[in-house]
Coordinates of C-alpha atoms in Angstrom, one line a residue:
Chain A
M177 CA -15.9 15.1 14.8
K178 CA -13.8 17.4 12.7
Y179 CA -10.9 16.5 10.3
A180 CA -8.4 18.4 8.3
Y181 CA -9.4 17.3 4.8
Y182 CA -6.7 16.6 2.1
P183 CA -8.6 15.9 -1.1
G184 CA -5.5 15.5 -3.3
C185 CA -5.2 16.2 -7.1
S186 CA -7.1 13.3 -8.5
L187 CA -10.2 14.2 -6.4
S188 CA -10.0 17.7 -7.9
E189 CA -9.9 16.4 -11.5
S190 CA -10.7 12.9 -12.8
A191 CA -12.2 11.7 -9.5
K192 CA -14.4 14.7 -8.9
E193 CA -17.3 12.4 -8.1
F194 CA -15.3 10.8 -5.3
D195 CA -14.7 14.2 -3.7
V196 CA -18.3 15.3 -4.0
S197 CA -19.7 12.1 -2.6
V198 CA -17.2 11.9 0.3
R199 CA -18.1 15.4 1.4
A200 CA -21.9 14.7 1.0
V201 CA -21.7 11.4 2.9
M202 CA -19.5 12.8 5.7
D203 CA -21.9 15.7 6.1
R204 CA -24.8 13.3 6.4
L205 CA -22.9 11.3 9.0
G206 CA -22.3 14.5 11.1
I207 CA -18.6 14.8 10.3
E208 CA -17.1 18.2 9.6
L209 CA -14.3 18.3 6.9
S210 CA -12.2 21.5 6.6
D211 CA -9.8 21.7 3.7
I212 CA -6.1 22.1 4.5
P213 CA -5.4 25.7 3.3
D214 CA -3.5 25.9 0.0
W215 CA -2.8 22.2 0.0
T216 CA -0.4 21.0 -2.7
C217 CA 0.3 17.6 -4.5
C218 CA 1.7 14.7 -2.4
G219 CA 3.9 13.5 -5.3
A220 CA 1.9 10.2 -5.6
S221 CA 4.1 7.4 -6.8
A222 CA 6.0 9.7 -9.2
A223 CA 8.1 11.5 -6.7
E224 CA 10.1 8.5 -5.5
P225 CA 11.6 7.8 -8.9
V226 CA 12.7 11.4 -9.3
S227 CA 13.8 12.7 -6.0
R228 CA 14.0 11.0 -2.6
L229 CA 13.9 14.3 -0.7
M230 CA 10.9 15.7 -2.6
N231 CA 9.1 12.3 -2.1
Y232 CA 9.1 13.2 1.6
A233 CA 9.0 17.0 1.4
L234 CA 5.9 17.2 -0.8
P235 CA 3.5 15.3 1.6
A236 CA 5.3 16.9 4.6
R237 CA 4.4 20.3 3.4
N238 CA 0.7 19.6 3.8
L239 CA 1.2 18.1 7.2
A240 CA 3.2 21.1 8.2
V241 CA 0.4 23.4 7.2
A242 CA -2.2 21.3 9.0
E243 CA 0.0 21.3 12.1
K244 CA 0.5 25.0 12.0
D245 CA -3.0 26.1 11.1
M246 CA -5.5 23.4 12.1
G247 CA -4.9 22.8 15.7
G248 CA -3.7 19.2 15.6
M249 CA -6.8 17.8 13.9
D250 CA -6.3 14.4 12.3
V251 CA -5.7 14.7 8.5
L252 CA -8.3 12.7 6.5
A253 CA -7.2 11.5 3.0
P254 CA -9.6 9.6 0.8
C255 CA -7.0 8.8 -1.9
S256 CA -4.7 5.8 -1.4
A257 CA -1.5 7.3 -2.7
C258 CA -2.0 10.6 -0.8
Y259 CA -2.7 8.6 2.4
L260 CA 0.4 6.4 2.0
N261 CA 2.7 9.4 1.2
L262 CA 1.4 11.4 4.1
L263 CA 1.7 8.4 6.5
K264 CA 5.2 7.7 5.2
V265 CA 6.4 11.0 6.5
N266 CA 5.2 10.1 10.0
R267 CA 6.7 6.6 9.8
E268 CA 10.0 7.2 8.0
V269 CA 10.9 10.8 8.3
V270 CA 10.0 11.7 11.9
A271 CA 11.6 8.5 13.1
D272 CA 14.9 9.3 11.4
R273 CA 16.6 12.5 12.9
H274 CA 19.0 13.0 10.0
L275 CA 16.2 12.7 7.4
H276 CA 13.8 14.7 9.5
G277 CA 16.3 17.6 9.5
R278 CA 16.9 17.4 5.8
V279 CA 13.2 17.4 5.0
N280 CA 12.7 20.4 7.3
E281 CA 15.5 22.2 5.5
V282 CA 13.5 21.8 2.3
L283 CA 10.3 22.9 4.0
A284 CA 12.1 26.0 5.4
A285 CA 12.4 27.2 1.8
S286 CA 8.6 27.8 2.1
G287 CA 8.8 29.1 5.7
L288 CA 7.5 25.8 7.1
T289 CA 8.6 23.2 9.5
Y290 CA 7.0 19.8 10.5
R291 CA 7.4 18.5 14.0
G292 CA 5.5 15.2 13.4
E293 CA 2.4 15.8 15.5
V294 CA -0.4 15.3 13.0
R295 CA -2.1 11.9 12.7
V296 CA -2.9 10.7 9.2
R297 CA -6.1 8.8 8.7
H298 CA -7.7 7.1 5.7
L299 CA -11.4 7.6 4.9
L300 CA -12.0 3.9 5.5
D301 CA -10.3 4.0 8.9
V302 CA -12.5 7.0 9.9
L303 CA -15.7 5.4 8.7
L304 CA -15.0 2.1 10.4
N305 CA -13.4 3.2 13.7
D306 CA -14.5 6.8 14.4
V307 CA -18.1 6.7 12.9
G308 CA -18.8 3.0 13.0
A309 CA -20.9 0.7 10.9
A310 CA -23.8 1.0 13.4
I311 CA -24.1 4.7 12.9
V312 CA -24.0 4.3 9.1
A313 CA -26.8 1.7 9.4
Q314 CA -28.9 4.1 11.4
K315 CA -28.6 6.7 8.7
V316 CA -29.6 4.4 5.8
T317 CA -32.9 5.5 4.3
D318 CA -32.8 3.6 1.0
G319 CA -31.1 0.3 1.7
L320 CA -29.3 -1.6 -1.0
A321 CA -31.0 -5.0 -0.3
G322 CA -30.2 -7.5 -3.0
M323 CA -27.2 -5.6 -4.3
K324 CA -23.9 -7.6 -4.3
L325 CA -20.8 -5.5 -4.0
A326 CA -17.2 -6.6 -4.6
P327 CA -14.9 -4.6 -2.2
Y328 CA -11.7 -3.6 -3.9
Y329 CA -9.1 -2.0 -1.6
G330 CA -6.1 -1.7 -3.9
C331 CA -2.6 -1.7 -2.5
Q332 CA -1.5 1.5 -0.7
I333 CA -4.0 1.7 2.1
L334 CA -3.1 -1.8 3.1
R335 CA 0.7 -1.9 2.5
P336 CA 3.4 -1.5 3.5
Y337 CA 2.0 -0.3 6.9
R338 CA -0.6 -2.4 8.7
V339 CA -2.9 0.2 10.2
F340 CA -6.6 -0.5 10.2
D341 CA -6.9 -3.7 8.2
D342 CA -5.2 -7.0 7.3
P343 CA -2.9 -6.3 4.3
G344 CA -3.1 -9.8 3.1
K345 CA -6.8 -10.4 3.6
P346 CA -8.6 -7.0 4.0
T347 CA -12.2 -6.9 5.4
S348 CA -12.6 -3.2 6.5
M349 CA -15.2 -2.4 3.8
E350 CA -17.4 -5.4 4.7
P351 CA -19.1 -4.0 7.8
I352 CA -20.0 -0.8 5.9
I353 CA -21.3 -2.7 2.8
T354 CA -23.5 -4.8 5.2
A355 CA -24.7 -1.7 7.0
L356 CA -26.0 -0.4 3.7
G357 CA -28.1 -3.5 3.3
A358 CA -26.0 -4.8 0.5
E359 CA -24.2 -8.2 0.2
V360 CA -20.5 -8.7 0.0
H361 CA -19.1 -10.5 -3.1
E362 CA -16.5 -13.0 -1.8
W363 CA -13.3 -12.9 -3.8
D364 CA -9.6 -12.9 -3.5
C365 CA -8.9 -9.9 -5.7
G366 CA -9.6 -7.2 -3.1
N367 CA -6.0 -6.4 -2.5
R368 CA -4.6 -7.3 -5.9
C369 CA -2.7 -4.6 -7.8
C370 CA -4.5 -3.0 -10.7
G371 CA -1.2 -1.9 -12.4
A372 CA -1.4 1.7 -11.1
S373 CA 0.5 4.1 -13.3
L374 CA 1.9 1.3 -15.5
M375 CA -1.4 1.9 -17.4
V376 CA 0.3 4.9 -18.9
G377 CA 3.7 3.6 -20.0
H378 CA 3.2 -0.2 -20.0
R379 CA -0.4 -0.7 -20.7
D380 CA -0.1 -4.3 -21.8
V381 CA 1.3 -5.3 -18.4
A382 CA -1.4 -3.4 -16.4
M383 CA -4.2 -4.7 -18.7
R384 CA -3.4 -8.3 -17.6
S385 CA -4.1 -7.3 -13.9
V386 CA -7.2 -5.4 -14.8
A387 CA -8.6 -8.2 -16.9
A388 CA -7.9 -10.8 -14.1
I389 CA -9.6 -8.6 -11.5
L390 CA -12.6 -7.9 -13.6
A391 CA -13.0 -11.6 -14.4
E392 CA -13.2 -12.4 -10.7
A393 CA -15.9 -9.8 -10.2
E394 CA -18.3 -12.2 -12.0
G395 CA -21.5 -12.3 -10.0
A396 CA -21.1 -8.9 -8.4
D397 CA -23.5 -6.0 -9.3
A398 CA -20.6 -3.5 -8.8
V399 CA -17.0 -3.2 -7.7
V400 CA -16.6 -0.6 -4.9
T401 CA -13.3 1.0 -4.3
V402 CA -11.7 3.9 -2.3
C403 CA -8.8 4.6 -4.7
P404 CA -9.1 7.0 -7.6
L405 CA -6.4 5.3 -9.7
C406 CA -7.8 1.8 -9.2
Q407 CA -11.3 3.2 -10.1
M408 CA -9.9 4.7 -13.3
N409 CA -7.9 1.6 -14.3
L410 CA -10.8 -0.8 -13.6
E411 CA -13.5 1.3 -15.3
A412 CA -12.0 3.1 -18.2
Y413 CA -10.3 0.2 -20.0
Q414 CA -13.1 -2.4 -19.8
A415 CA -13.5 -2.7 -23.6
Q416 CA -9.9 -4.0 -23.8
A417 CA -10.2 -6.0 -20.6
V418 CA -13.3 -7.8 -22.0
R419 CA -11.2 -9.0 -24.9
M420 CA -8.7 -10.4 -22.4
G421 CA -11.3 -12.3 -20.4
G422 CA -12.5 -9.6 -18.0
R423 CA -16.2 -8.8 -17.7
R424 CA -18.1 -5.5 -17.7
V425 CA -19.1 -4.3 -14.3
P426 CA -19.8 -0.9 -12.9
V427 CA -16.9 0.4 -10.7
L428 CA -18.1 2.8 -8.1
Y429 CA -16.6 4.6 -5.2
L430 CA -17.6 3.4 -1.8
S431 CA -18.8 6.9 -1.0
Q432 CA -21.1 6.8 -4.0
V433 CA -22.9 3.6 -2.9
M434 CA -23.1 5.0 0.6
G435 CA -24.7 8.1 -0.8
M436 CA -27.2 6.0 -2.7
A437 CA -28.2 4.2 0.6
L438 CA -28.2 7.4 2.6
G439 CA -30.7 8.9 0.0
L440 CA -28.4 11.7 -1.2
G441 CA -29.6 11.8 -4.8
E442 CA -27.5 12.5 -7.9
D443 CA -26.1 15.8 -6.5
G444 CA -24.3 13.9 -3.8
V445 CA -23.7 10.7 -5.6
Q446 CA -22.7 11.9 -9.1
L447 CA -23.0 8.6 -11.0
G448 CA -23.1 10.8 -14.1
K449 CA -19.4 11.6 -13.7
N450 CA -18.2 8.0 -13.8
L451 CA -16.3 7.6 -17.1
T452 CA -17.8 4.6 -18.7
L453 CA -20.9 3.9 -16.7
T454 CA -23.4 3.8 -19.6
A455 CA -26.8 5.5 -19.5
G456 CA -28.3 2.0 -19.2
G457 CA -26.0 1.0 -16.4
R458 CA -26.8 4.1 -14.5
K459 CA -30.5 3.6 -15.0
R460 CA -30.2 0.0 -13.7
I461 CA -28.4 1.3 -10.6
T462 CA -30.7 4.2 -9.9
T463 CA -33.8 2.2 -10.4
R464 CA -32.3 -0.6 -8.4
A465 CA -32.8 -3.1 -11.2
W466 CA -30.7 -5.7 -9.4
R467 CA -33.8 -6.5 -7.3
T468 CA -35.9 -7.6 -10.2
E469 CA -33.2 -8.7 -12.6
V470 CA -34.3 -11.5 -14.9
Q471 CA -32.1 -14.6 -14.2
P472 CA -30.8 -16.7 -17.1
G473 CA -33.4 -19.3 -16.1
G474 CA -36.1 -16.8 -17.0
E475 CA -37.6 -16.3 -13.6
A476 CA -38.0 -12.7 -12.4
G477 CA -37.1 -11.7 -8.9
R478 CA -34.0 -12.7 -7.0
Q479 CA -34.2 -15.4 -4.4
E480 CA -30.9 -15.0 -2.6
G481 CA -30.1 -18.6 -1.7
E482 CA -31.2 -20.0 -5.0
N483 CA -29.5 -17.2 -6.9
N484 CA -26.1 -18.0 -5.2
L485 CA -26.6 -21.7 -6.1
N486 CA -27.2 -20.8 -9.7
K487 CA -24.0 -18.7 -9.7
G488 CA -22.0 -21.5 -8.3
A489 CA -23.4 -23.9 -10.8
S490 CA -22.4 -21.7 -13.8
H491 CA -18.8 -21.7 -12.6
V492 CA -18.5 -25.5 -12.3
Chain B
M211 CA 18.6 32.8 -8.5
S212 CA 22.0 31.4 -7.7
D213 CA 23.9 29.1 -10.1
V214 CA 23.2 26.1 -8.1
T215 CA 19.5 26.5 -7.8
S216 CA 19.1 27.3 -11.5
Q217 CA 20.4 23.9 -12.5
T218 CA 18.0 21.2 -13.6
W219 CA 18.1 17.7 -12.0
T220 CA 21.5 16.9 -13.6
P221 CA 23.4 13.7 -12.9
A222 CA 26.1 14.2 -10.3
T223 CA 28.5 11.6 -9.3
D224 CA 28.0 12.2 -5.7
E225 CA 24.3 11.7 -5.9
Y226 CA 24.7 8.6 -8.0
Q227 CA 27.1 7.1 -5.4
A228 CA 24.6 8.1 -2.6
V229 CA 21.8 6.3 -4.4
L230 CA 24.0 3.2 -5.0
A231 CA 25.2 3.1 -1.4
G232 CA 21.6 3.4 -0.2
L233 CA 20.5 0.5 -2.5
R234 CA 23.3 -1.8 -1.3
E235 CA 22.3 -1.1 2.3
T236 CA 18.6 -1.7 1.6
V237 CA 19.1 -5.2 0.0
G238 CA 22.3 -6.1 1.8
A239 CA 20.6 -8.7 4.0
C240 CA 18.6 -10.4 1.2
M241 CA 18.9 -14.2 1.6
Q242 CA 17.6 -15.1 -1.9
C243 CA 14.4 -16.8 -0.7
G244 CA 12.4 -15.5 -3.7
T245 CA 9.3 -14.6 -1.8
C246 CA 9.4 -11.2 -3.6
T247 CA 9.5 -12.8 -7.0
A248 CA 6.6 -15.0 -6.1
S249 CA 4.5 -12.1 -4.8
C250 CA 5.1 -9.7 -7.7
P251 CA 2.0 -9.1 -9.9
N252 CA 4.2 -7.8 -12.8
E253 CA 7.0 -10.4 -12.6
F254 CA 5.8 -12.1 -15.8
A255 CA 6.8 -9.1 -17.8
M256 CA 10.3 -8.6 -16.2
D257 CA 13.5 -9.7 -17.8
I258 CA 15.2 -10.2 -14.4
S259 CA 13.3 -11.5 -11.4
P260 CA 13.3 -9.2 -8.3
R261 CA 15.2 -11.9 -6.4
R262 CA 18.0 -11.9 -9.0
M263 CA 18.0 -8.1 -9.1
W264 CA 18.8 -7.9 -5.3
R265 CA 21.7 -10.3 -5.9
M266 CA 23.0 -8.3 -8.8
I267 CA 23.0 -5.2 -6.5
Q268 CA 24.9 -7.1 -3.9
F269 CA 27.5 -8.0 -6.5
G270 CA 27.6 -4.5 -7.9
M271 CA 26.7 -5.6 -11.5
L272 CA 25.7 -2.1 -12.4
D273 CA 25.7 -2.3 -16.2
E274 CA 23.5 -5.4 -16.2
I275 CA 21.2 -3.7 -13.7
L276 CA 20.8 -0.6 -15.7
E277 CA 20.0 -2.5 -18.9
S278 CA 17.2 -4.3 -17.3
R279 CA 13.5 -3.3 -17.6
T280 CA 12.6 -5.0 -14.3
F281 CA 12.4 -1.9 -12.0
W282 CA 10.4 0.1 -14.5
L283 CA 7.7 -2.5 -14.2
C284 CA 7.3 -2.1 -10.4
S285 CA 3.8 -0.6 -9.8
S286 CA 4.5 0.1 -6.1
C287 CA 1.9 -2.4 -4.7
Y288 CA 4.2 -3.2 -1.7
M289 CA 3.4 -6.9 -1.8
C290 CA 7.1 -7.9 -1.7
T291 CA 7.8 -5.4 1.1
L292 CA 4.9 -6.9 3.1
R293 CA 6.0 -10.5 2.7
C294 CA 9.8 -10.1 2.8
P295 CA 10.9 -12.4 5.7
R296 CA 13.9 -10.1 6.3
G297 CA 11.7 -7.0 6.4
L298 CA 13.6 -5.3 3.6
K299 CA 12.1 -2.2 2.0
L300 CA 12.1 -3.7 -1.5
T301 CA 9.6 -1.4 -3.1
S302 CA 11.8 1.5 -2.0
A303 CA 14.7 -0.3 -3.6
M304 CA 12.8 -0.4 -6.9
G305 CA 12.2 3.3 -6.6
A306 CA 16.0 3.9 -5.9
L307 CA 16.8 1.8 -9.0
K308 CA 14.6 4.2 -11.0
R309 CA 16.5 7.1 -9.6
L310 CA 19.8 5.5 -10.4
A311 CA 18.8 4.9 -14.0
R312 CA 17.5 8.4 -14.3
L313 CA 20.9 9.7 -13.1
D314 CA 22.6 7.4 -15.7
G315 CA 20.5 9.2 -18.3
S316 CA 20.2 6.5 -21.0
P317 CA 17.6 6.8 -23.7
R318 CA 15.8 3.8 -22.2
A319 CA 15.7 5.6 -18.8
R320 CA 14.3 8.8 -20.5
K321 CA 11.6 6.8 -22.2
N322 CA 10.6 4.8 -19.1
G323 CA 10.9 7.7 -16.7
A324 CA 9.0 10.1 -18.9
F325 CA 5.8 9.8 -17.0
Y326 CA 7.4 10.5 -13.6
E327 CA 9.3 13.4 -15.1
A328 CA 6.2 14.9 -16.6
F329 CA 4.3 14.4 -13.4
M330 CA 6.9 16.1 -11.3
A331 CA 7.4 19.0 -13.8
D332 CA 3.7 19.6 -13.6
V333 CA 3.7 19.6 -9.8
E334 CA 6.6 22.0 -9.7
A335 CA 4.8 24.4 -12.1
N336 CA 1.3 24.2 -10.9
G337 CA 1.5 23.0 -7.3
R338 CA -1.2 20.4 -8.0
V339 CA -1.2 17.9 -10.8
Q340 CA -3.3 19.1 -13.8
E341 CA -4.1 15.9 -15.7
A342 CA -4.3 17.5 -19.2
S343 CA -1.1 19.5 -19.0
M344 CA 0.7 16.6 -17.3
M345 CA -0.2 14.2 -20.2
N346 CA 0.9 16.9 -22.7
G347 CA 4.3 17.0 -21.0
Y348 CA 4.4 13.2 -21.1
F349 CA 3.7 13.1 -24.8
L350 CA 6.4 15.7 -25.5
R351 CA 8.9 13.8 -23.5
R352 CA 8.2 10.5 -25.3
R353 CA 8.6 12.1 -28.7
D354 CA 6.3 9.5 -30.3
P355 CA 3.7 11.1 -32.5
T356 CA 1.5 8.0 -32.5
L357 CA 1.4 7.7 -28.7
P358 CA -1.3 10.3 -28.0
L359 CA -3.6 8.4 -30.4
S360 CA -3.9 5.6 -27.9
F361 CA -5.2 8.0 -25.3
I362 CA -7.9 9.6 -27.5
P363 CA -10.7 7.3 -26.3
L364 CA -10.0 8.1 -22.7
G365 CA -9.5 11.8 -23.4
L366 CA -12.8 12.0 -25.2
K367 CA -14.6 10.3 -22.3
M368 CA -13.0 12.7 -19.8
L369 CA -13.9 15.6 -22.0
S370 CA -17.6 14.5 -22.3
K371 CA -17.7 14.3 -18.5
G372 CA -16.3 17.7 -18.0
K373 CA -13.1 16.4 -16.5
L374 CA -10.5 18.1 -18.8
H375 CA -9.8 21.7 -18.3
L376 CA -7.1 24.3 -18.6
P377 CA -4.6 24.4 -15.7
S378 CA -5.7 26.1 -12.6
H379 CA -3.2 28.8 -11.5
A380 CA -4.4 28.8 -7.9
Q381 CA -1.2 27.1 -6.5
R382 CA 1.1 28.1 -9.4
G383 CA 4.7 28.4 -8.3
R384 CA 4.0 27.7 -4.7
L385 CA 6.4 24.7 -4.7
G386 CA 9.2 26.4 -6.7
P387 CA 11.4 27.3 -3.6
M388 CA 11.1 23.8 -2.2
F389 CA 12.0 22.1 -5.5
A390 CA 15.0 24.5 -5.9
K391 CA 16.2 23.7 -2.3
A392 CA 15.9 20.0 -2.7
R393 CA 17.8 20.1 -6.0
Q394 CA 20.6 22.0 -4.4
M395 CA 20.8 19.6 -1.5
E396 CA 20.7 16.4 -3.6
V397 CA 23.4 17.5 -6.0
G398 CA 25.6 18.2 -3.0
S399 CA 24.8 15.1 -1.1

């Protein structure tokens, strides 16, 4: 299987570890990614407040290049905002003849045109529906038995378009987490907004969401996500979030935990690039300390059933 | 470069009217059930609830709308759009309100829109967003010398992880012609 890969700006900068681990994991799963040549920014959620036309033309440019140069391959986007912006072109622009004409007029300034024939896919969609959890399970060399992961989907891969998951109660990460040998942390925060770019201009508002999400992660060994902005918000502000009732927990990309289970090593997993994962936290993950974690009761070893009961009791 | 394309994104009455007409159409069928307000994660910080905002658009209460901070607090989570029983594109309406305020050009709009402006200016210049130069642009637009201080911890963390660097010039200027064309078309719309 081959995809036109659209990494997006975050994955080239603050979320470098997401990019590296996605490429390494996909390679291990036998999937070929080839970058869209000279791809440019999709506009994220900053284009819509500034220009309606550029909000469509920025992502459309990348689809136009993929359509022209990449033989109709599906475009694979790992970032939520990139995915939604690209998908929005297919859903809103191509379906509206007037708007489609205007967007193509903008694209013509760069000698491009987009007919609307490229399919846009999110990483999670491809992992679940093209690769399949069974193939992932076959490739696991270093299972994550005993690790409890809280799946955090964020917003824009689920909404407004229902494509591969239930926008109100998402589950698409669960088969993959289970295939890695890990356990799913049950919670209701998987699709709750992290505040997104409000963290820059209205931090007090976004912090409330972050603290609430981190508080609900109680009992999980890590939160796993597929969105670079969610990962940054949930990870980089934990010191403040703790003061507002959140708790400290590693926030990793799904591709990073997949890389751990597929035996990729630090080159492919890049835990060292996570912003606030401390040396101690990293050591606990790489040495799989969750397996022998000492429980508050003092007993070593983690008996799953009993452990869950203990956790329940501490909440009551 | 022609006169038209060398203009910046200046307010134009036509564009303002076009955004307003689009907004009225988007929320015209709102029946005031309040599902949007109940679904909004940031409603607690808004001065006017999303439900009331749609009514104010229907009534054309433009001054009151532009004084509100409500739409600046939309984080584009699309929960209201998902749940709206009338199927209205409410998140897009919040985006259109931000554009309307931007065209209005009040100091409040300049402050609240500074991040989006800095982001888009960086995209236009570099083709891809460069986080360090984008944040510099944001600080300059906010004109608040203490603001950068609150980002120092994050900046230092990013620096120590090798995530801050000088802008890459690989895609510089690639989007210039498209931005110029869109500007020309939007001013004339």
